[in-house]
Coordinates of C-alpha atoms in Angstrom, one line a residue:
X328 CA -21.8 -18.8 13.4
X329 CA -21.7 -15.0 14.0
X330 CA -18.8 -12.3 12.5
X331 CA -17.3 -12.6 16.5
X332 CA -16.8 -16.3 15.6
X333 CA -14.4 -15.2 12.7
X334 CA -12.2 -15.1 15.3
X335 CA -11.9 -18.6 16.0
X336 CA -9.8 -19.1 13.0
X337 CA -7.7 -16.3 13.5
X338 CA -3.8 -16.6 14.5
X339 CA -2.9 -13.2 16.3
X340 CA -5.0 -10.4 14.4
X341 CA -4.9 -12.7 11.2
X342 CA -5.9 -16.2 9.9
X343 CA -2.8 -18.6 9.2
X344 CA -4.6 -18.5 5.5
X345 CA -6.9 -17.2 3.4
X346 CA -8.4 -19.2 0.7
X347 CA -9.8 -16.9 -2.9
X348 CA -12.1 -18.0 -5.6
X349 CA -11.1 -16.9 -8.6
X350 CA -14.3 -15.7 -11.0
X351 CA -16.3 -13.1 -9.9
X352 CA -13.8 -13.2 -6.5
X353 CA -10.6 -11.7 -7.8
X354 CA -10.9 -11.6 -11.4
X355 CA -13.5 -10.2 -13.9
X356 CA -13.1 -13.0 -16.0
X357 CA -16.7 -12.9 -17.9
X358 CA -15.8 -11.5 -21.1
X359 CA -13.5 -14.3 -21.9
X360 CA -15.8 -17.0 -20.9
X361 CA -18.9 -15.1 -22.7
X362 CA -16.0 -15.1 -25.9
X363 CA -15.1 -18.5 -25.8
X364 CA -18.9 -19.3 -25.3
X365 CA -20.1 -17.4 -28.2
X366 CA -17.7 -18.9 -30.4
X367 CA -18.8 -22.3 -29.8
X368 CA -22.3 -21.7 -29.8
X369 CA -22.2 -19.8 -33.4
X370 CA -20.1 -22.9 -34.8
X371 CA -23.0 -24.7 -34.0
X372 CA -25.4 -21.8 -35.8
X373 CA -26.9 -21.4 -31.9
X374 CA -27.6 -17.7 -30.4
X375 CA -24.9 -16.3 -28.3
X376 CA -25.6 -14.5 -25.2
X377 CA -24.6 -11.1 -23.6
X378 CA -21.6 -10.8 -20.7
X379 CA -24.1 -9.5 -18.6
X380 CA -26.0 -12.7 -19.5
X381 CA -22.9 -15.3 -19.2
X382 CA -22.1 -14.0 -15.8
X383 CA -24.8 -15.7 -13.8
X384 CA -24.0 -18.9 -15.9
X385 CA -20.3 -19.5 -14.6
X386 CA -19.9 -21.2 -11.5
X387 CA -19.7 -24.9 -11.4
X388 CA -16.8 -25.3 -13.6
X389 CA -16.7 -25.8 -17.8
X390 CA -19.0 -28.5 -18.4
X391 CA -22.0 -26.6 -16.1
X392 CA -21.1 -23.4 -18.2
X393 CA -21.1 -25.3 -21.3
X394 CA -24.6 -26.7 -20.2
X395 CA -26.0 -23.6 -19.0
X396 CA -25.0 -21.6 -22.7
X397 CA -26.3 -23.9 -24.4
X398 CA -29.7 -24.2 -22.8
X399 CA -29.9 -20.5 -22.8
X400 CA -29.9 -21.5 -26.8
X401 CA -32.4 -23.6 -26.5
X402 CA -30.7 -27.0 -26.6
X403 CA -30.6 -29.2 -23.6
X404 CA -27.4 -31.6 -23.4
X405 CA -27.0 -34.6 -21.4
X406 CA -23.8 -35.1 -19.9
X407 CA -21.9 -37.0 -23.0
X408 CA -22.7 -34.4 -25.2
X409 CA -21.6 -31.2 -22.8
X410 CA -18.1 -33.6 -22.2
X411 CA -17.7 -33.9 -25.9
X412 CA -17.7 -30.1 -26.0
X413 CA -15.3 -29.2 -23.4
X414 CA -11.7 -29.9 -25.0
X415 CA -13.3 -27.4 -27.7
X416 CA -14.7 -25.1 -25.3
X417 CA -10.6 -24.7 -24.1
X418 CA -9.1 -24.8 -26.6
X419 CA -11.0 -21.6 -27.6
X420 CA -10.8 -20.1 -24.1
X421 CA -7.2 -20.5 -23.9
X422 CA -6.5 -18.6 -26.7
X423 CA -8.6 -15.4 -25.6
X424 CA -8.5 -16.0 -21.6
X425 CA -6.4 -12.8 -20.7
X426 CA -8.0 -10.8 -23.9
X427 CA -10.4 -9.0 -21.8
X428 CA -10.4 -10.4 -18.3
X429 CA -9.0 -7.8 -15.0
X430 CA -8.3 -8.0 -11.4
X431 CA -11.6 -6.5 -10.0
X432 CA -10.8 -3.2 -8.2
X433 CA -9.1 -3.6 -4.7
X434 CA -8.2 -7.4 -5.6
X435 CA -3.9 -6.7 -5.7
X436 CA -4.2 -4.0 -2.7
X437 CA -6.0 -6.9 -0.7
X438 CA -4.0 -9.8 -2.0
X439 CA -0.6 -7.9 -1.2
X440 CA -1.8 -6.3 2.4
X441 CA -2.4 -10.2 3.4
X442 CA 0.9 -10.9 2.0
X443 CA 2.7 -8.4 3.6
X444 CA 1.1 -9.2 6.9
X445 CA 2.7 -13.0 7.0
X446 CA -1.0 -14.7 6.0
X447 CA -0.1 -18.0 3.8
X448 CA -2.7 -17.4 0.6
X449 CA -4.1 -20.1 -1.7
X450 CA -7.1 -20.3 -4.6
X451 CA -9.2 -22.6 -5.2
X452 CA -11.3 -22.3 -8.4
X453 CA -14.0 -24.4 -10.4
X454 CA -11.3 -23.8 -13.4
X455 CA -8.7 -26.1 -14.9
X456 CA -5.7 -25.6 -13.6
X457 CA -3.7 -24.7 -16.4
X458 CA -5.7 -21.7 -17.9
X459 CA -5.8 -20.5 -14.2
X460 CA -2.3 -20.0 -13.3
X461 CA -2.5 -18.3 -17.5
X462 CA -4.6 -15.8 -16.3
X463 CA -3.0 -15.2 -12.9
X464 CA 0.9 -15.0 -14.5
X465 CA -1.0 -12.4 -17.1
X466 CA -2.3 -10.6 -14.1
X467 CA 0.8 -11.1 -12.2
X468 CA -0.7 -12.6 -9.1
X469 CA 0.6 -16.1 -9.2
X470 CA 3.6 -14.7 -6.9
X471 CA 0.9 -14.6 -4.2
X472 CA -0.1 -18.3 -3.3
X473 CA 0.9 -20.9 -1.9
X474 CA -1.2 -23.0 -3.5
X475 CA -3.6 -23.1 -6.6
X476 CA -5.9 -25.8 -7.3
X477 CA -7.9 -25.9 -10.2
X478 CA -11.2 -27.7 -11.1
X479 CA -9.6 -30.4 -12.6
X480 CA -6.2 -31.0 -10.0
X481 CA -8.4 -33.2 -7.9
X482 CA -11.6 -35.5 -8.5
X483 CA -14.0 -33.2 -7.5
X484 CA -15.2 -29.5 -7.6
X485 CA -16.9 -27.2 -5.5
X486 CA -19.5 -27.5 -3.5
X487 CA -17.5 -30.7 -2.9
X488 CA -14.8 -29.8 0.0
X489 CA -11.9 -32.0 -2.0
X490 CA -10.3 -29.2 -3.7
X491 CA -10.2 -26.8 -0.7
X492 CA -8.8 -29.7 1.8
X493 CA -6.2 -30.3 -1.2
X494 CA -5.6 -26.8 -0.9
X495 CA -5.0 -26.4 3.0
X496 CA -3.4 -29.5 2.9
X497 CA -0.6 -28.3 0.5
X498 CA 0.0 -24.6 2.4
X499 CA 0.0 -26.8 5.7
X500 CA -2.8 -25.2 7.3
X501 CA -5.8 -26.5 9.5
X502 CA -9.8 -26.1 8.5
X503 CA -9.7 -24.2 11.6
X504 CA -6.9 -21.8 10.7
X505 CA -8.2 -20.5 7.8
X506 CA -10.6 -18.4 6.0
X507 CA -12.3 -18.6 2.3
X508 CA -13.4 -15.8 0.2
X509 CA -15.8 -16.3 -2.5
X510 CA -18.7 -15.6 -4.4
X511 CA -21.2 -17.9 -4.4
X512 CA -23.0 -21.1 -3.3
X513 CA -20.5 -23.4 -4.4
X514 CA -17.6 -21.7 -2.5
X515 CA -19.8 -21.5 1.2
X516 CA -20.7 -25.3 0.4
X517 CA -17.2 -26.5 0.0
X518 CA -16.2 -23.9 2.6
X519 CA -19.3 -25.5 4.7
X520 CA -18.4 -28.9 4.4
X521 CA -14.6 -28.8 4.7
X522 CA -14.8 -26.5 8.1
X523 CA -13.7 -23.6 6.9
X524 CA -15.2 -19.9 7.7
X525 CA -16.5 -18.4 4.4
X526 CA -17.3 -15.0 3.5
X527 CA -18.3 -13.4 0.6
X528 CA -17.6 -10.5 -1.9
X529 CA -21.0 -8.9 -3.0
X530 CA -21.8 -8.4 -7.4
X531 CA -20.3 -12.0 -7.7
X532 CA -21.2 -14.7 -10.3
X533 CA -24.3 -15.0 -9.0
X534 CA -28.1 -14.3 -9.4
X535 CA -29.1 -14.6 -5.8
X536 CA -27.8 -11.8 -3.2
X537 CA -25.2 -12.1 -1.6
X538 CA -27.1 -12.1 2.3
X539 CA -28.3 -15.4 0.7
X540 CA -25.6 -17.4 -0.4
X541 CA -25.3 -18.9 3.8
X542 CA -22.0 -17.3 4.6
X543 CA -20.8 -16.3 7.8
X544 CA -20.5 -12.8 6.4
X545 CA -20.1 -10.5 3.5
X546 CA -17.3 -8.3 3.3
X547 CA -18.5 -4.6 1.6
X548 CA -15.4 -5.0 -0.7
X549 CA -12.6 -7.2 -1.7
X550 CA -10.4 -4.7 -0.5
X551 CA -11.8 -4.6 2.6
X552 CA -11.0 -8.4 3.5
X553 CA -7.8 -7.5 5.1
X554 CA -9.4 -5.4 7.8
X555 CA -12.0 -7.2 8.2
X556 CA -9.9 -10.1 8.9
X557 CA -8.5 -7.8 11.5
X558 CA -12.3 -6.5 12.6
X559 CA -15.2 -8.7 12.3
X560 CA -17.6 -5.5 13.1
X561 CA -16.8 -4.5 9.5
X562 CA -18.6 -7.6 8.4
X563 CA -22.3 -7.2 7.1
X564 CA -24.8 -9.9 8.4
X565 CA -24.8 -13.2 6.3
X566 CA -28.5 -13.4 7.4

């Protein structure tokens, strides 16, 4: 697919909807997790890590962020023992999850320029449910979707396309009609595989670069989506 193809899911100058990750995406959220994550590792006399550290760990949901801290540690857990840890893992991260964490700069302009221009919005996020719509009522941003479906408000998460089709599905919009914006290889895959365009923000959750993450195109800002939207020449090369 090239950045003229972006057009394709475009209704006049605009898709019908555009579908946000959360982490890394629209929200600086690594300094909660990293808390949360250092709290359970020191109850269990394990090294803690820095942000800078926990930020290429999240992606994938709890359990792989669970799994990833803890091997960082040095202690490898199968699956029972990182779902044993979860509810505590919560419980922790509910309690600090709008301590620290920010809309990242150009997220609300973005978010309210879509709004204003009649596109439906939703997100779609590796995170439960519940502590997501905390953080987005802290940040004021619930107002702006149509939809939110967390990790845990269907039976699967990203790459797995079930939570984005939920997602469409409830703002009553067609795969072809709309766009996601994300951050990583688990939002193109579930963008891939439900057949949806995907670009990307660049300095997301991730360790690899963002020309390598297979989207359709990477977007220079968040809060140059809009125009972008509008222009596909803004887009950078996916490739």
């Amino acid at each position: 697919m090239t950045r003229s193809d972006i057009t394709v899911a475009a209704v006049g100058h605009h898709p019908a909807a555009v579908i946000w990750d959360l982490d890394g995406t629209l929200v600086e959220s690594a300094p909660d997790l990293a808390s949360a994550l250092n709290t359970q590792l020191s109850s269990e006399g394990l090294a803690t890590h820095a942000v800078s550290d926990v930020r290429l760990m999240i992606g994938g949901g709890v359990p792989k962020l669970i799994e990833r801290g803890f091997a960082a540690s040095g202690v490898v857990l199968n699956g029972q023992a990182v779902d044993s840890r979860v509810a505590d893992f919560l419980t922790l991260y509910q309690a600090c999850a709008t301590n620290n964490s920010f809309l990242i700069p150009g997220a609300r302009y973005a978010l309210d320029r879509l709004s204003r221009a009649g596109v439906c919005q939703g997100l779609c996020t590796n995170k439960p449910e519940g502590v997501t719509r905390q953080i987005t009522e802290a940040l004021d941003i619930t107002r702006y979707f149509g939809s939110i479906v967390g990790g845990d408000s269907t039976t699967a998460r990203k790459p797995d396309p079930t939570s984005l089709l939920a997602c469409l599905d409830e703002l009553g919009v067609s795969a072809r009609q709309a766009v996601m914006v994300g951050d990583s290889t688990a939002d193109v895959g579930a963008a891939r595989a439900a057949g949806v365009i995907v670009l990307v923000v660049p300095n997301g959750y991730t360790a690899l670069p963002a020309s390598e993450l297979g989207a359709d195109g990477i977007v220079g800002s968040i809060a140059e989506v809009p125009s972008a939207l509008q222009d596909p020449a803004q887009l950078m090369a996916a490739d």
